[in-house]
Coordinates of N, CA, C and O in Angstrom, one line a residue:
X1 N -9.4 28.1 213.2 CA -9.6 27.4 214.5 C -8.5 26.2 214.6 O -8.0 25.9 215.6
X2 N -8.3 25.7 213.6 CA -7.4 24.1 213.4 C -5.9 24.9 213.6 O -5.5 24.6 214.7
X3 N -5.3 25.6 213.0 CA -4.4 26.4 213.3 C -3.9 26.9 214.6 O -2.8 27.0 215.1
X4 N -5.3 27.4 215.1 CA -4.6 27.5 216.4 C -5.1 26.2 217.5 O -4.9 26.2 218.8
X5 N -5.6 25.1 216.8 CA -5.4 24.1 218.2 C -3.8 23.5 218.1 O -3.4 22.6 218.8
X6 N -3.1 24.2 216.9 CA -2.0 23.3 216.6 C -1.1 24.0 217.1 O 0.0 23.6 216.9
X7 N -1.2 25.2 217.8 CA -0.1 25.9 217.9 C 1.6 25.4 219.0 O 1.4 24.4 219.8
X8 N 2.5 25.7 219.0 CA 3.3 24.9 219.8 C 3.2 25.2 221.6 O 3.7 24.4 222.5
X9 N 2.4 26.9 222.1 CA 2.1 26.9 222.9 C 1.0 26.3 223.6 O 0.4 27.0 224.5
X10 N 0.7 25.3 223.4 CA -0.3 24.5 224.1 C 0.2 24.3 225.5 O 1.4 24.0 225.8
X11 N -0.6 24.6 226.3 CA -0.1 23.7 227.8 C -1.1 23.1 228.8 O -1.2 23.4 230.0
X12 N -1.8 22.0 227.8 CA -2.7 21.0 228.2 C -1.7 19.4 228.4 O -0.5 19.1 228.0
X13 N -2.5 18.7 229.0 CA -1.8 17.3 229.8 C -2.2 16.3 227.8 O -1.4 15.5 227.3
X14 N -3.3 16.8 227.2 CA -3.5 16.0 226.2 C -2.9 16.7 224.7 O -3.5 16.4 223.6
X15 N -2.1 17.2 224.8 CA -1.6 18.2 223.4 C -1.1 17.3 222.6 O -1.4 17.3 221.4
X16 N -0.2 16.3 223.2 CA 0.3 15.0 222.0 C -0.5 14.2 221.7 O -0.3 13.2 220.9
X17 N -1.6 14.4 222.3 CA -3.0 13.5 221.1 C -3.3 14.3 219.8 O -3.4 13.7 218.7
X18 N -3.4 15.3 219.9 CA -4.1 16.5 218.9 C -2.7 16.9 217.5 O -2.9 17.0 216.3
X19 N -0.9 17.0 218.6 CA -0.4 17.2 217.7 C 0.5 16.2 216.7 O 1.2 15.4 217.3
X20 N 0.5 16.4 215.3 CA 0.9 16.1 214.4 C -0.1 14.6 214.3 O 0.6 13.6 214.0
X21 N -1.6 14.5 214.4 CA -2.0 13.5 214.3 C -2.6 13.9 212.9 O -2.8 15.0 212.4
X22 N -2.8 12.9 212.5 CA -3.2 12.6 210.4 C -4.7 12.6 210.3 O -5.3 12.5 209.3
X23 N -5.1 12.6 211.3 CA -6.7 12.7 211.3 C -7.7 13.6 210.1 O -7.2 14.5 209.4
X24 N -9.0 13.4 210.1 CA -9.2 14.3 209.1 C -9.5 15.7 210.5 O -9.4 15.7 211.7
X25 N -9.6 16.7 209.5 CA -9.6 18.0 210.7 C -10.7 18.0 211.1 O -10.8 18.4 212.2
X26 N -11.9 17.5 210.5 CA -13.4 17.7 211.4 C -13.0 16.4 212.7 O -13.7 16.5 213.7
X27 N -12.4 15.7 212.7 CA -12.2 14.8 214.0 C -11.7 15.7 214.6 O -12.3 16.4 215.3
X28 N -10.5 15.8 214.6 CA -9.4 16.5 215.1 C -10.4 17.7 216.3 O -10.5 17.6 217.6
X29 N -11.2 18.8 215.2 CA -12.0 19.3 215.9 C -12.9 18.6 217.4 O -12.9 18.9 218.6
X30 N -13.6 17.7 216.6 CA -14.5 17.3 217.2 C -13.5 16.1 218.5 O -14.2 15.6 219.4
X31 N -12.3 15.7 218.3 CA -11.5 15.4 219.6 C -11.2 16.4 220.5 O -11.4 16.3 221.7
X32 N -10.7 17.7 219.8 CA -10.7 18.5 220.7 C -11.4 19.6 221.3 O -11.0 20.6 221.8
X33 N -12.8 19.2 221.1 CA -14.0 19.7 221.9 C -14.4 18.8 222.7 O -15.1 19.1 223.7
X34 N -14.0 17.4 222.3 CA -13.9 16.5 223.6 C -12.9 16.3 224.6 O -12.9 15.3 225.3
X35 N -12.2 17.1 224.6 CA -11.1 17.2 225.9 C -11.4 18.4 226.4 O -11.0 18.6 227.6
X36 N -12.1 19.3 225.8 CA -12.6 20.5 226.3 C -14.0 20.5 227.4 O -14.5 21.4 228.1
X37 N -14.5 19.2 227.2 CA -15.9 19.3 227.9 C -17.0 19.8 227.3 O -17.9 20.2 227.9
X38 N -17.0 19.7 226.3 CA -17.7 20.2 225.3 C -18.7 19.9 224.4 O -19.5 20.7 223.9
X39 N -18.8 18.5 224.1 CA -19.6 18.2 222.7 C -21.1 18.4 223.6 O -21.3 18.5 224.8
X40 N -22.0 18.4 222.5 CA -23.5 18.8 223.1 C -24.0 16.9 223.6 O -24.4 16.0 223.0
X41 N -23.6 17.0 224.6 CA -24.4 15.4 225.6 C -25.4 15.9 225.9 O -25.5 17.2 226.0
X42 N -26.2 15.1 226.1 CA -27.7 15.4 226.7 C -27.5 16.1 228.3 O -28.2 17.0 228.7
X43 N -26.6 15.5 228.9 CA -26.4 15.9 230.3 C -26.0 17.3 230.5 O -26.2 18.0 231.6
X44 N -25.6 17.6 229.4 CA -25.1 19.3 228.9 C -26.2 19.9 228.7 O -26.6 20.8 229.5
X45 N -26.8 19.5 227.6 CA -28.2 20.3 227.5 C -29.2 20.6 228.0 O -30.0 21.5 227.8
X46 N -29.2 19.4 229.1 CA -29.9 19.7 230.2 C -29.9 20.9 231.1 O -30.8 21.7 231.2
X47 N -28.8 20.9 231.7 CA -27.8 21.9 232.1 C -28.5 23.2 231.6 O -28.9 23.9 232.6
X48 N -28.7 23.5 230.9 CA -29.0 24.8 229.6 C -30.1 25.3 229.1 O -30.4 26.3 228.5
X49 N -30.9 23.9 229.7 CA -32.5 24.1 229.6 C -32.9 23.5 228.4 O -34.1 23.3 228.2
X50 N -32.1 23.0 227.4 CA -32.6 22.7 225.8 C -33.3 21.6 225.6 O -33.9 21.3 224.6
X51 N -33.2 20.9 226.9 CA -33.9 19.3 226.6 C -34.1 19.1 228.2 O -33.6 19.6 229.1
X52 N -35.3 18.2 228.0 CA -35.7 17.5 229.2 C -35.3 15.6 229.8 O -35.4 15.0 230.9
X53 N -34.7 15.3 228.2 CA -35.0 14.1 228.3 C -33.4 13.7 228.4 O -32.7 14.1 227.4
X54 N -32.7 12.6 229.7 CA -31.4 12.4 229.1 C -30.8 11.1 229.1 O -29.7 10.7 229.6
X55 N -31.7 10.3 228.3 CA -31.4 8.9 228.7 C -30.8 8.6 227.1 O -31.5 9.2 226.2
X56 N -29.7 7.9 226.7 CA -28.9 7.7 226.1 C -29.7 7.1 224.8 O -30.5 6.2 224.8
X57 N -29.3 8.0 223.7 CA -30.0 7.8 222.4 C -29.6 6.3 221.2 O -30.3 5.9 220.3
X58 N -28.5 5.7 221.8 CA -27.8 4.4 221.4 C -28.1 3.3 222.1 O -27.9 2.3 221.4
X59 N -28.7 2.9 223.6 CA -28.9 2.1 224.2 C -29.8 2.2 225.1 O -30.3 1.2 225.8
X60 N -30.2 3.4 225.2 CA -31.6 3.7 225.6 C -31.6 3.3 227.1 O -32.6 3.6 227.8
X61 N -30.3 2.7 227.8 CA -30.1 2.2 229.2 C -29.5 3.1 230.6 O -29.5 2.7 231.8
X62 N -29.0 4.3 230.0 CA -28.6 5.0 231.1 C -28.4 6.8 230.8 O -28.3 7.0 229.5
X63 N -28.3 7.7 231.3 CA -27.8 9.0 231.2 C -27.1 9.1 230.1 O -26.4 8.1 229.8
X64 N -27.0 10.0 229.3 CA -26.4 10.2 228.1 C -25.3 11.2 228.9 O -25.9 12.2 229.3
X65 N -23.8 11.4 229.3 CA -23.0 11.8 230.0 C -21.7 11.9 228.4 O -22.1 11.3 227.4
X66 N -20.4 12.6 228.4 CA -19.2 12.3 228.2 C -18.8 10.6 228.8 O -18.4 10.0 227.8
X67 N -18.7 10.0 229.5 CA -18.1 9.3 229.7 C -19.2 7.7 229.1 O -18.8 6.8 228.5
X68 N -20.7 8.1 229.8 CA -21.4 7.2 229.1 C -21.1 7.1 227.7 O -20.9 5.9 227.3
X69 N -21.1 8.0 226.8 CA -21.6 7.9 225.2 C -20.3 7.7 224.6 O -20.3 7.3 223.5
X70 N -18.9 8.0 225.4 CA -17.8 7.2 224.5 C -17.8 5.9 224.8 O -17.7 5.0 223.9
X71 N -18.0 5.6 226.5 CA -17.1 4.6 227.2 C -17.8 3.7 227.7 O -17.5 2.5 227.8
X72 N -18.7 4.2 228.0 CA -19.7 3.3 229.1 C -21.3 2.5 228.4 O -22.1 1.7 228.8
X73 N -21.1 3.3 227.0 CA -22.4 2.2 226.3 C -22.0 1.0 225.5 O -21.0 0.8 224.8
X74 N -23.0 0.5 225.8 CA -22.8 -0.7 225.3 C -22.2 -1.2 223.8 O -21.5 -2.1 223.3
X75 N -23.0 0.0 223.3 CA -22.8 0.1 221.4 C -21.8 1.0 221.4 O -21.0 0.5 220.5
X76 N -21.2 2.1 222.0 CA -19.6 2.6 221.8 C -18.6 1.7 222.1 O -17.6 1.5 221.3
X77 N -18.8 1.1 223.4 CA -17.7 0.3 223.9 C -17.5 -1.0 223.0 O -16.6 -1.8 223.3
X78 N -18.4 -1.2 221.9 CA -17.8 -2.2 221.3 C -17.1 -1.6 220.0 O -16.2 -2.2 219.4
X79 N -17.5 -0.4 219.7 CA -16.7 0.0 218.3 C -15.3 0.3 218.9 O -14.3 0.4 218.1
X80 N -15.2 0.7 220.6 CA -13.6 0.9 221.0 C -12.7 0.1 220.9 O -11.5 0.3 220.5
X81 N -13.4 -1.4 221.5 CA -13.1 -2.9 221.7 C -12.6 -3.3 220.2 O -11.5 -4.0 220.0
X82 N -13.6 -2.7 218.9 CA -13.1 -3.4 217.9 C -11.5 -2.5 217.3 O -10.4 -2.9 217.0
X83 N -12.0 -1.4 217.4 CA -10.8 -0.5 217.1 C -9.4 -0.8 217.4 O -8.5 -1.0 216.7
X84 N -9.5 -0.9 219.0 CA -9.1 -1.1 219.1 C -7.8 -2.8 219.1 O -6.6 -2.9 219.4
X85 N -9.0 -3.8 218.7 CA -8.6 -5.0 218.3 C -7.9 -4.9 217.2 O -6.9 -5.6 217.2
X86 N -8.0 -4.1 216.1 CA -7.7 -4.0 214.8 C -6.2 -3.7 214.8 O -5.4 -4.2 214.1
X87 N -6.0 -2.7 215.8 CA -4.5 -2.3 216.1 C -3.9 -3.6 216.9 O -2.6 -3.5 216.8
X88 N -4.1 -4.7 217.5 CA -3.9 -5.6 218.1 C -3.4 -5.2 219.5 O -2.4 -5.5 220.2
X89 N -4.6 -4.1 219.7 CA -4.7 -3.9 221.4 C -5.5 -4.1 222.4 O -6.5 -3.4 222.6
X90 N -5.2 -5.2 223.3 CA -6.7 -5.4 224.2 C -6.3 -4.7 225.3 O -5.3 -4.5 226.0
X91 N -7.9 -4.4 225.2 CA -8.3 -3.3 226.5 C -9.6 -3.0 226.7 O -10.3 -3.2 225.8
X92 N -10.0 -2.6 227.6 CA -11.3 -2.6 228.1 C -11.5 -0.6 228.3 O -10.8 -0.1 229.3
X93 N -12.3 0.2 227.6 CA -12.5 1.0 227.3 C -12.4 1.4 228.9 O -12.4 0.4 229.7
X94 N -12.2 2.8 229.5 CA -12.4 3.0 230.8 C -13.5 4.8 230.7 O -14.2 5.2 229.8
X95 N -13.3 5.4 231.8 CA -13.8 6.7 231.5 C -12.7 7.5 230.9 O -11.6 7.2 230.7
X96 N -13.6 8.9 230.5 CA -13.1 9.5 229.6 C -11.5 9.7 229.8 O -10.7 9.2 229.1
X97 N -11.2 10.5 231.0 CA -10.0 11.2 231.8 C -9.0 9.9 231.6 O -8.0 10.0 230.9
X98 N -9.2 8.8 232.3 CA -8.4 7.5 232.1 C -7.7 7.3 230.8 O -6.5 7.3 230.6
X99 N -8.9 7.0 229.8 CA -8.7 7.0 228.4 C -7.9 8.0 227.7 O -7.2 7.7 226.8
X100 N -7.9 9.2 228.2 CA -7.2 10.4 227.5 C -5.9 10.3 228.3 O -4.9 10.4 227.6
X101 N -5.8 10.1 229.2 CA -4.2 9.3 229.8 C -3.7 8.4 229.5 O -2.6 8.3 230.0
X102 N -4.2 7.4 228.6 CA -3.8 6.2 228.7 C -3.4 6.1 226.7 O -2.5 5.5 226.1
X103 N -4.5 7.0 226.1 CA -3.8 7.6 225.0 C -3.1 8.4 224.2 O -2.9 8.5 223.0
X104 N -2.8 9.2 225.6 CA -1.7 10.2 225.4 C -0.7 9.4 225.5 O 0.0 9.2 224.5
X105 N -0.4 8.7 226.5 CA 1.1 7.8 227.1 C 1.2 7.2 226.3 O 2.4 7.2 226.0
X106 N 0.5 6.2 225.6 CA 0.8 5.4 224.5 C 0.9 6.2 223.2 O 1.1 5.5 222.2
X107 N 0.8 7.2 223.1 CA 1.3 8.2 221.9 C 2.6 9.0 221.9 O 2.9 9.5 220.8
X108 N 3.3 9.3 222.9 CA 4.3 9.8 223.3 C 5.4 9.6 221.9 O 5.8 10.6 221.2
X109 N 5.7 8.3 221.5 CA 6.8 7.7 220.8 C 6.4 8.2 219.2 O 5.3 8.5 218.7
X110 N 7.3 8.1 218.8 CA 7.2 8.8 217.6 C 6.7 7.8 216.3 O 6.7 8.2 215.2
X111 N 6.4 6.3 216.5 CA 6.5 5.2 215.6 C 5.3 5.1 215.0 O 4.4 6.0 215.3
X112 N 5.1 4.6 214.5 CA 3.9 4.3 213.3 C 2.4 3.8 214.3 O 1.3 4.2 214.0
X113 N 2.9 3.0 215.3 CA 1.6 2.4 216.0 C 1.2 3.8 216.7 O 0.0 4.1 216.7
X114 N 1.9 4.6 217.2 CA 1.8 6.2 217.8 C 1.1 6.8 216.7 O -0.1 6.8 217.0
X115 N 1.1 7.1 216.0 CA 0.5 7.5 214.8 C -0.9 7.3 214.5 O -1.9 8.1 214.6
X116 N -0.7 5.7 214.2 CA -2.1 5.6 213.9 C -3.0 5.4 215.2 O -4.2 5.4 215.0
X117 N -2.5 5.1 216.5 CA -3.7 5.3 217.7 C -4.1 6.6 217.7 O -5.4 6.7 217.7
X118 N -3.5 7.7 217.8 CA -4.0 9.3 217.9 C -5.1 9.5 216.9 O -6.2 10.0 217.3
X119 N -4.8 9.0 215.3 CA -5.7 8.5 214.4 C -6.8 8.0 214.4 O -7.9 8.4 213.9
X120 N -6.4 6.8 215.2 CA -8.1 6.1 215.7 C -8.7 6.7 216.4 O -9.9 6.7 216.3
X121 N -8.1 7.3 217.5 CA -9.1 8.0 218.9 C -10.1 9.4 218.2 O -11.3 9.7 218.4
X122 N -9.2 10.2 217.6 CA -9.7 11.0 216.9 C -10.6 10.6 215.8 O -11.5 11.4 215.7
X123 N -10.7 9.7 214.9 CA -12.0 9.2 213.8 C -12.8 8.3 214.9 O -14.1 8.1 214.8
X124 N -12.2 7.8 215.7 CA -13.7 6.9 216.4 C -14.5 7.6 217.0 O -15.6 7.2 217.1
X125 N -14.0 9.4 217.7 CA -15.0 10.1 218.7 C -15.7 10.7 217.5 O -16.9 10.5 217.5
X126 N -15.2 11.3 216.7 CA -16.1 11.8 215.7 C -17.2 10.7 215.1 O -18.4 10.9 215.3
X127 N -16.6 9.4 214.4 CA -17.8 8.6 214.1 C -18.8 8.1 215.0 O -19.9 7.7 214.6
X128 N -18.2 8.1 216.3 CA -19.1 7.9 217.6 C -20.4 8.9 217.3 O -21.6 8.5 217.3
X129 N -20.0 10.1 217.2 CA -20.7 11.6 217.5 C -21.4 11.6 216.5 O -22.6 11.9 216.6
X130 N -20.9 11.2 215.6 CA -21.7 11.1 214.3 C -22.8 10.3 214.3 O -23.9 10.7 214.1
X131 N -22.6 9.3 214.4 CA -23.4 8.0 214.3 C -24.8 8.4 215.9 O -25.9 7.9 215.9
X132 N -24.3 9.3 217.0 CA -25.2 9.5 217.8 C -25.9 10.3 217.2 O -27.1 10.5 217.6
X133 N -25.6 10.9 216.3 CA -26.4 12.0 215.9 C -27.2 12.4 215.0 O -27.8 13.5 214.7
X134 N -27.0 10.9 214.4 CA -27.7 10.6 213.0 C -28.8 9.9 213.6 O -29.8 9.7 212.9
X135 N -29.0 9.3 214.9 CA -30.2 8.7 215.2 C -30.9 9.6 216.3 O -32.1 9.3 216.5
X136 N -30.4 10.8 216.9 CA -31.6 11.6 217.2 C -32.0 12.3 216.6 O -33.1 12.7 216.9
X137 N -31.1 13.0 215.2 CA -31.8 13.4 214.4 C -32.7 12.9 213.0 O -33.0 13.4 212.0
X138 N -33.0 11.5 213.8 CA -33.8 10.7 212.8 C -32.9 10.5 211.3 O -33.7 10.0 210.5
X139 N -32.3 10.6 211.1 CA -30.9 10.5 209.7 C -30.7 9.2 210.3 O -29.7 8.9 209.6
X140 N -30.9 8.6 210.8 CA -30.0 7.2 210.7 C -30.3 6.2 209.6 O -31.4 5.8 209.2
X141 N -28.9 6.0 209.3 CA -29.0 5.2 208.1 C -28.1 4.1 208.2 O -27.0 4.3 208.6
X142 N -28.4 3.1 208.0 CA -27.6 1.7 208.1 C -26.1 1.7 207.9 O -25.9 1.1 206.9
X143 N -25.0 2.0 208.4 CA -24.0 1.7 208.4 C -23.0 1.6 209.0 O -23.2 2.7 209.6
X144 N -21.7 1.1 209.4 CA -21.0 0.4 210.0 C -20.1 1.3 210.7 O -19.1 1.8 210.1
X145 N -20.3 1.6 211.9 CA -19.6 2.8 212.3 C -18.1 2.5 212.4 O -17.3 3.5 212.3
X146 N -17.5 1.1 212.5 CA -16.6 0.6 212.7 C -16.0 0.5 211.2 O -14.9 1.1 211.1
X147 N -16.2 0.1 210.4 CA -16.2 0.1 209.0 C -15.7 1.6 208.4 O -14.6 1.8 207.8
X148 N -16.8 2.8 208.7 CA -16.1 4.2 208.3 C -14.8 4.5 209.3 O -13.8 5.1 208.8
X149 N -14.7 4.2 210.7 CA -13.6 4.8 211.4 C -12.2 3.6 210.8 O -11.1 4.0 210.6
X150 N -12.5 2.5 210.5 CA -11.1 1.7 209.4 C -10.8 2.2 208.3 O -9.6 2.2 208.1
X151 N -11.5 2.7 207.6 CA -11.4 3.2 206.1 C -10.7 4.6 206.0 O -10.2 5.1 205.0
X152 N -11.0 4.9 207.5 CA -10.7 6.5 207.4 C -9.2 6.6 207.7 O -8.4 7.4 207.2
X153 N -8.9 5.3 208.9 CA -7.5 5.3 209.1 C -6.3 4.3 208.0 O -5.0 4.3 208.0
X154 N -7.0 3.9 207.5 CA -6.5 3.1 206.4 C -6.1 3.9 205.1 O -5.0 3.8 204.5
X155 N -7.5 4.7 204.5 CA -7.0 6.2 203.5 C -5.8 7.1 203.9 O -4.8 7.4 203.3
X156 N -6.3 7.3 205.3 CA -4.8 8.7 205.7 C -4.0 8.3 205.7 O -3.0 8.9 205.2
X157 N -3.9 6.8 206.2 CA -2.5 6.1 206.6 C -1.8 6.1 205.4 O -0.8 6.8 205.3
X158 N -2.4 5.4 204.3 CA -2.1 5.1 202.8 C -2.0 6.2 202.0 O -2.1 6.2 200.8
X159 N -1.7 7.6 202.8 CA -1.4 8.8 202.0 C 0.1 9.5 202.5 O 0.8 10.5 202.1
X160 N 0.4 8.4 203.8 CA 1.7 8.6 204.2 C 2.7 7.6 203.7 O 2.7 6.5 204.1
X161 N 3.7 7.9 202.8 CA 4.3 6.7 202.5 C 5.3 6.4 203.6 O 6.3 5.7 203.5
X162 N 5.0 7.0 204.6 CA 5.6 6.1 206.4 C 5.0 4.8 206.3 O 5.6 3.8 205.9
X163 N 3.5 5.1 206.8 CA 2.3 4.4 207.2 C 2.0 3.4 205.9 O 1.1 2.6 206.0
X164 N 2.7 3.6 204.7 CA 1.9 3.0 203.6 C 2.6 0.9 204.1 O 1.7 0.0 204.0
X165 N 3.4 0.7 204.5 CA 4.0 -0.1 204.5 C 3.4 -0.9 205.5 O 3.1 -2.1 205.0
X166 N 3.0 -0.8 206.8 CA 2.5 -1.2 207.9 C 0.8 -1.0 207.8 O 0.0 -1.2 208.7
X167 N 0.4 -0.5 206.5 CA -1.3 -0.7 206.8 C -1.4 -1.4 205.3 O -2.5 -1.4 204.9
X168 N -0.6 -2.0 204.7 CA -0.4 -3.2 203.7 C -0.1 -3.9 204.2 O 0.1 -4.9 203.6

């Protein structure tokens, strides 16, 4: 499957997010089932008949949607906010489509901050997904979602001796 999301015939608007990014491959995956419309949201499942209930399992304040559970909750939008801080980028998270425009375009360039943003977007949606889905599946266990998605880009980075230089 990872093989062929890598292929060079891609002809999606978001392909330079996905390609030559250093991510681990279960992100990667799980980014690119999120540009697909895909990951199981409550709003989906609904859809499908699998559930009845679709109010957001992290903040308990609105529809559990794609755009809510990256962008629009309260507890995502701050691990975006910090992520994004970390890179010394301020920005205010927006919906999904916006965000996937806005970090494709800022990924275009071939340089090290290009690198590791594709990086982050890809370990933040998975630890997002992750971390949602360790508390409806009752697995929730205390820990720092922001904390695993730094570590993760800070390991890969520190396995490129590109990136080794600028994440020291």
């Amino acid at each position: 499957m990872y093989a062929g999301m890598m292929k060079d015939n891609l002809n999606v608007d978001w392909q330079g997010v996905l390609k030559w990014n250093n991510a681990r491959p279960r992100a990667l995956i799980t980014l690119w089932l999120l540009c697909h419309g895909k990951p199981a949201t409550k709003d989906r499942m609904i859809r499908f008949g699998l559930i009845t209930e679709s109010i957001c399992s992290m903040c308990k304040e609105a529809d559990e949607s794609i755009n809510h559970i990256f962008f629009e909750c309260r507890v995502t939008n701050k691990i975006w906010k910090t992520t994004l801080g970390w890179m010394n980028i301020d920005r205010d998270p927006k919906g999904w489509n916006a965000e996937l425009e806005w970090i494709d375009e800022n990924t275009k360039k071939k340089g090290w901050k290009s690198s590791i943003l594709k990086m982050a977007c890809a370990e933040a949606v998975y630890e997002i997904l992750s971390y949602r889905n360790a508390i409806v599946f009752k697995k929730y266990t205390q820990y720092s979602v922001i904390d695993r998605i730094l570590d993760n880009i800070v390991y890969r980075s520190w396995m490129s001796q590109k990136h080794r230089k600028y994440i020291a």
